Amino acid sequence: MKKFIIIDGQGLLYRTFYALPRLTTSYGQIINAVYGFTIILLKLIEEEKPDYIMVAFDTSKPTFRHKEFEDYKIHRKKMPSELVTQIPLVEEIIRDYNISICSKEGYEADDIIGTMVKKAEERNYNTLIVTGDKDIFQLISPFTKVMTTIKGITEVKVYDEESIRDKYGVKPNKIVDIIALKGDSSDNIPGVPGIGEKTAINLIKKYGNINNLFDNIDKISKKSLREQLIKYQEQVLMSKKLATIITDVPIDYNFDDFRIKSPDYKELWKIFNKLEFKNLVKKVSSPVSYTHLRAHETPE
């Protein structure tokens, strides 16, 4: 089966920025995020040997979620300037690897990822999503797994359907129902005040989803919990809408654009030299590790 890797660009950049110490070039350019991102990208290409690969990024424009809930992500801190300056460098390296970057105004990177995952599943491709965002667990299926960083940039964990059931006791597509009840402070999704993850999981395990939960609200014996759910029912429904990843974003795509290709070694050598990535300069000066890529360049 064909293998498709989708990288959550924004999420991975944040993870590497905070995971690595402050690294700078001799002329003062901060490079910790771009270095960490590049190391992970290279590791994925060499070890996973994908047939297709792409990177999804957010845009600076508000999304439909902001229109639905004005305070969506309102508590998110502004991206640090030290990270902002590294984004063009990361994008340049991605392009030099001949990898497509995808984004769409009005939608988040997660929605682009969700859409491409469904398209890949229609082709019976195996997809590996690389991200630091656990909300994306809802996309896990027999065809789709999620890789997240646990510590630093080298320790990772891959989640599949079984590991989600072990962790939450529910199927991956029920993750949004859990978020709808407990909320998500990082995205300022409100949920129900006073309901934590444990209670949310138990409710969804028992009732299946929030619609069935509210259809059987009278069966909840604990009065305070029942009254709280009734009081915040509309907020729960809105929270689920905010947490649900869209899988039908209207984007133009061609899977041939995502086909793995040989990198532009000359341009990579230039930027790795500029950023003083000495080990990576040696790697692209003698690119023996990329010989497997050429086998993937021919059409199916």
XYZ file of C-alpha atoms in Angstrom:
300
model
C 0.000 0.000 0.000
C 1.122 3.559 -0.714
C 2.307 5.596 2.276
C 1.351 9.262 2.683
C 2.955 11.507 5.313
C 1.193 14.740 6.284
C 3.077 17.174 8.504
C 1.328 19.764 10.660
C 3.789 22.549 9.891
C 2.698 25.053 12.518
C 2.346 22.469 15.260
C 5.722 20.883 14.589
C 7.441 24.274 14.466
C 6.073 25.204 17.886
C 7.134 21.858 19.321
C 10.705 22.141 18.033
C 10.971 25.801 19.053
C 10.174 25.028 22.677
C 11.875 21.623 22.755
C 15.334 22.827 21.745
C 17.577 25.375 23.446
C 18.150 28.774 21.856
C 20.475 28.084 18.925
C 21.923 30.889 16.819
C 24.273 31.256 13.872
C 27.526 33.212 14.138
C 25.665 36.239 12.724
C 22.769 36.051 15.216
C 19.992 34.227 13.322
C 17.962 32.053 15.707
C 17.688 28.558 14.232
C 16.416 26.130 16.903
C 12.968 25.583 15.311
C 14.216 25.349 11.740
C 16.968 22.936 12.789
C 14.589 20.721 14.772
C 11.994 20.747 11.978
C 14.619 19.802 9.388
C 15.974 16.938 11.491
C 12.461 15.506 11.950
C 11.647 15.943 8.241
C 14.839 14.189 7.201
C 14.233 11.365 9.692
C 10.697 10.846 8.372
C 11.868 10.672 4.757
C 14.736 8.295 5.494
C 12.969 5.963 7.935
C 9.354 5.983 6.735
C 10.166 6.080 3.010
C 6.821 7.654 2.013
C 5.411 7.583 -1.486
C 3.702 10.937 -0.901
C 4.372 13.805 1.502
C 3.002 17.293 2.178
C 3.129 20.010 4.846
C 0.010 21.886 5.999
C 0.187 25.397 7.463
C -2.320 27.774 9.032
C -2.893 31.183 7.462
C -2.975 34.510 9.308
C -6.655 35.051 8.451
C -9.540 34.267 10.857
C -11.268 30.938 10.279
C -14.935 29.931 10.279
C -14.440 28.951 13.924
C -13.691 32.567 14.862
C -16.968 33.557 13.202
C -18.798 30.842 15.145
C -17.201 31.837 18.466
C -15.531 35.244 18.726
C -13.313 34.164 21.636
C -11.942 31.090 19.847
C -8.205 30.835 20.646
C -8.379 34.275 22.290
C -5.933 33.226 25.021
C -3.309 32.033 22.573
C -0.120 34.012 22.949
C 1.168 35.807 19.901
C 3.808 33.787 18.071
C 7.231 34.736 19.475
C 9.201 36.962 17.104
C 12.125 34.542 17.433
C 9.919 31.866 15.865
C 8.355 34.173 13.258
C 11.786 34.872 11.749
C 12.342 31.143 11.249
C 9.173 30.419 9.262
C 10.507 31.674 5.881
C 13.629 29.556 6.412
C 11.565 26.440 7.125
C 9.388 27.082 4.077
C 12.503 27.486 1.923
C 13.886 24.161 3.139
C 10.539 22.431 2.503
C 10.523 23.783 -1.060
C 14.143 22.677 -1.558
C 13.063 19.169 -0.583
C 10.461 19.498 -3.376
C 7.631 19.063 -0.890
C 4.273 20.815 -1.350
C 2.984 23.304 1.235
C -0.818 23.516 1.560
C -3.040 26.086 3.266
C -6.453 27.684 2.754
C -7.820 30.976 4.057
C -10.747 30.490 6.411
C -9.552 27.060 7.532
C -6.903 25.692 9.849
C -4.087 23.337 8.952
C -6.031 20.598 10.770
C -8.860 20.979 8.239
C -6.434 20.687 5.321
C -5.003 17.575 6.976
C -8.471 16.120 7.576
C -9.474 16.689 3.970
C -6.342 15.093 2.550
C -6.615 12.152 4.958
C -10.088 11.346 3.632
C -8.884 11.639 0.041
C -6.000 9.303 0.835
C -8.351 6.793 2.490
C -10.476 6.778 -0.670
C -7.313 5.623 -2.476
C -6.562 3.016 0.218
C -3.337 4.820 1.155
C -1.815 4.482 4.610
C -1.401 7.940 6.145
C 0.867 9.074 8.971
C 0.034 12.503 10.424
C 2.960 14.163 12.205
C 1.767 16.745 14.723
C 1.897 17.965 18.303
C -1.878 18.468 18.474
C -3.861 15.689 20.141
C -7.155 17.027 18.732
C -6.136 15.363 15.506
C -6.592 11.933 17.146
C -10.164 12.111 15.838
C -8.820 11.373 12.333
C -7.264 8.037 13.299
C -8.693 5.083 11.384
C -7.593 1.685 10.051
C -5.721 3.650 7.361
C -4.497 6.607 9.417
C -2.115 6.927 12.364
C -0.797 9.931 14.263
C 2.803 10.520 15.343
C 3.419 13.042 18.134
C 6.598 14.199 19.821
C 6.832 13.248 23.493
C 10.183 14.629 24.572
C 12.621 16.790 22.670
C 12.587 16.071 18.935
C 13.702 12.445 18.929
C 11.250 10.704 21.271
C 7.933 10.128 19.502
C 4.833 7.994 19.900
C 2.578 6.646 17.170
C -1.125 6.346 17.968
C -3.506 4.001 16.186
C -7.077 2.861 16.903
C -5.963 0.415 19.578
C -3.837 2.901 21.507
C -6.681 5.458 21.479
C -9.059 2.848 22.903
C -6.442 2.025 25.562
C -5.974 5.693 26.447
C -9.574 6.967 26.291
C -11.754 3.865 26.179
C -13.542 5.082 23.042
C -13.073 5.069 19.275
C -11.035 7.942 17.770
C -14.106 9.627 16.259
C -15.495 10.100 19.794
C -12.617 12.371 20.802
C -14.596 15.419 19.649
C -17.471 14.484 21.981
C -15.055 14.324 24.892
C -13.631 17.747 23.974
C -17.158 19.137 23.618
C -17.827 18.244 27.265
C -14.487 19.014 28.927
C -13.476 21.894 26.665
C -9.960 22.745 25.508
C -8.149 25.586 27.249
C -5.473 25.880 24.551
C -8.103 26.707 21.908
C -10.499 28.332 24.413
C -13.232 25.814 23.587
C -15.544 26.250 26.592
C -17.181 22.852 27.117
C -19.027 22.527 30.452
C -17.593 24.262 33.542
C -16.684 21.694 36.175
C -16.499 18.714 33.826
C -13.001 17.309 33.455
C -11.578 14.671 31.155
C -12.425 11.708 33.397
C -16.119 12.636 33.667
C -16.322 13.468 29.954
C -14.804 10.097 29.018
C -17.168 8.198 31.314
C -20.209 9.981 29.863
C -19.207 9.269 26.262
C -18.329 5.655 27.071
C -21.813 5.222 28.529
C -23.908 7.229 26.048
C -21.824 7.070 22.864
C -22.032 10.730 21.854
C -23.361 14.055 23.127
C -26.631 13.823 21.172
C -27.513 10.529 22.820
C -26.330 11.931 26.141
C -28.838 14.780 25.970
C -31.569 12.438 24.722
C -31.064 10.480 27.956
C -30.312 13.379 30.256
C -32.993 12.314 32.747
C -31.098 9.057 33.366
C -28.154 10.903 34.911
C -28.643 10.332 38.623
C -26.239 12.954 39.913
C -28.408 16.074 40.112
C -25.608 18.656 39.968
C -24.098 17.049 36.853
C -27.478 16.740 35.145
C -28.336 20.394 35.847
C -24.925 21.570 34.633
C -25.311 19.668 31.373
C -28.801 21.057 30.789
C -27.615 24.592 31.547
C -24.721 24.404 29.089
C -26.262 22.235 26.369
C -25.981 24.870 23.633
C -22.397 25.566 24.641
C -21.579 21.854 24.374
C -23.038 21.673 20.872
C -21.020 24.737 19.834
C -17.887 23.288 21.424
C -18.253 20.117 19.368
C -18.582 22.173 16.210
C -15.403 24.078 17.087
C -13.486 20.870 17.864
C -14.582 18.938 14.770
C -11.986 18.823 12.017
C -13.447 19.570 8.592
C -12.790 16.892 5.982
C -14.210 18.555 2.878
C -12.273 21.803 2.519
C -12.695 23.105 -1.058
C -9.073 22.883 -2.170
C -7.512 22.094 -5.512
C -5.138 19.192 -5.184
C -3.378 16.615 -7.249
C -1.756 13.670 -5.529
C 1.064 13.809 -8.073
C 2.033 17.116 -6.449
C 2.636 15.229 -3.207
C 4.669 12.427 -4.761
C 8.094 12.117 -3.109
C 10.820 13.645 -5.270
C 14.576 14.019 -5.075
C 15.567 17.175 -3.204
C 17.331 20.112 -4.849
C 20.705 19.329 -3.310
C 22.333 22.486 -4.629
C 19.784 24.752 -2.930
C 19.814 22.673 0.258
C 23.604 22.934 0.366
C 23.296 26.722 0.077
C 20.756 27.170 2.877
C 22.388 24.609 5.174
C 25.654 26.479 4.732
C 23.913 29.769 5.416
C 22.367 28.385 8.607
C 25.646 26.682 9.591
C 24.116 23.187 9.749
C 27.497 21.490 9.333
C 26.294 17.893 9.622
C 23.464 18.491 7.173
C 25.855 20.169 4.715
C 27.874 16.948 4.687
C 24.710 14.922 4.156
C 23.577 16.826 1.060
C 27.140 16.999 -0.273
C 27.056 13.189 -0.462
C 23.321 12.353 -0.796
C 23.553 8.568 -0.723
C 20.683 8.371 1.775
C 18.240 9.670 -0.843
C 18.782 7.036 -3.509
C 15.474 5.345 -2.602
C 13.577 8.508 -3.544
C 14.230 8.189 -7.250
C 12.309 4.935 -7.356
C 9.168 6.795 -6.313
C 9.301 9.446 -9.035
C 7.778 7.294 -11.755
C 3.964 7.360 -12.108
C 1.890 4.565 -10.585
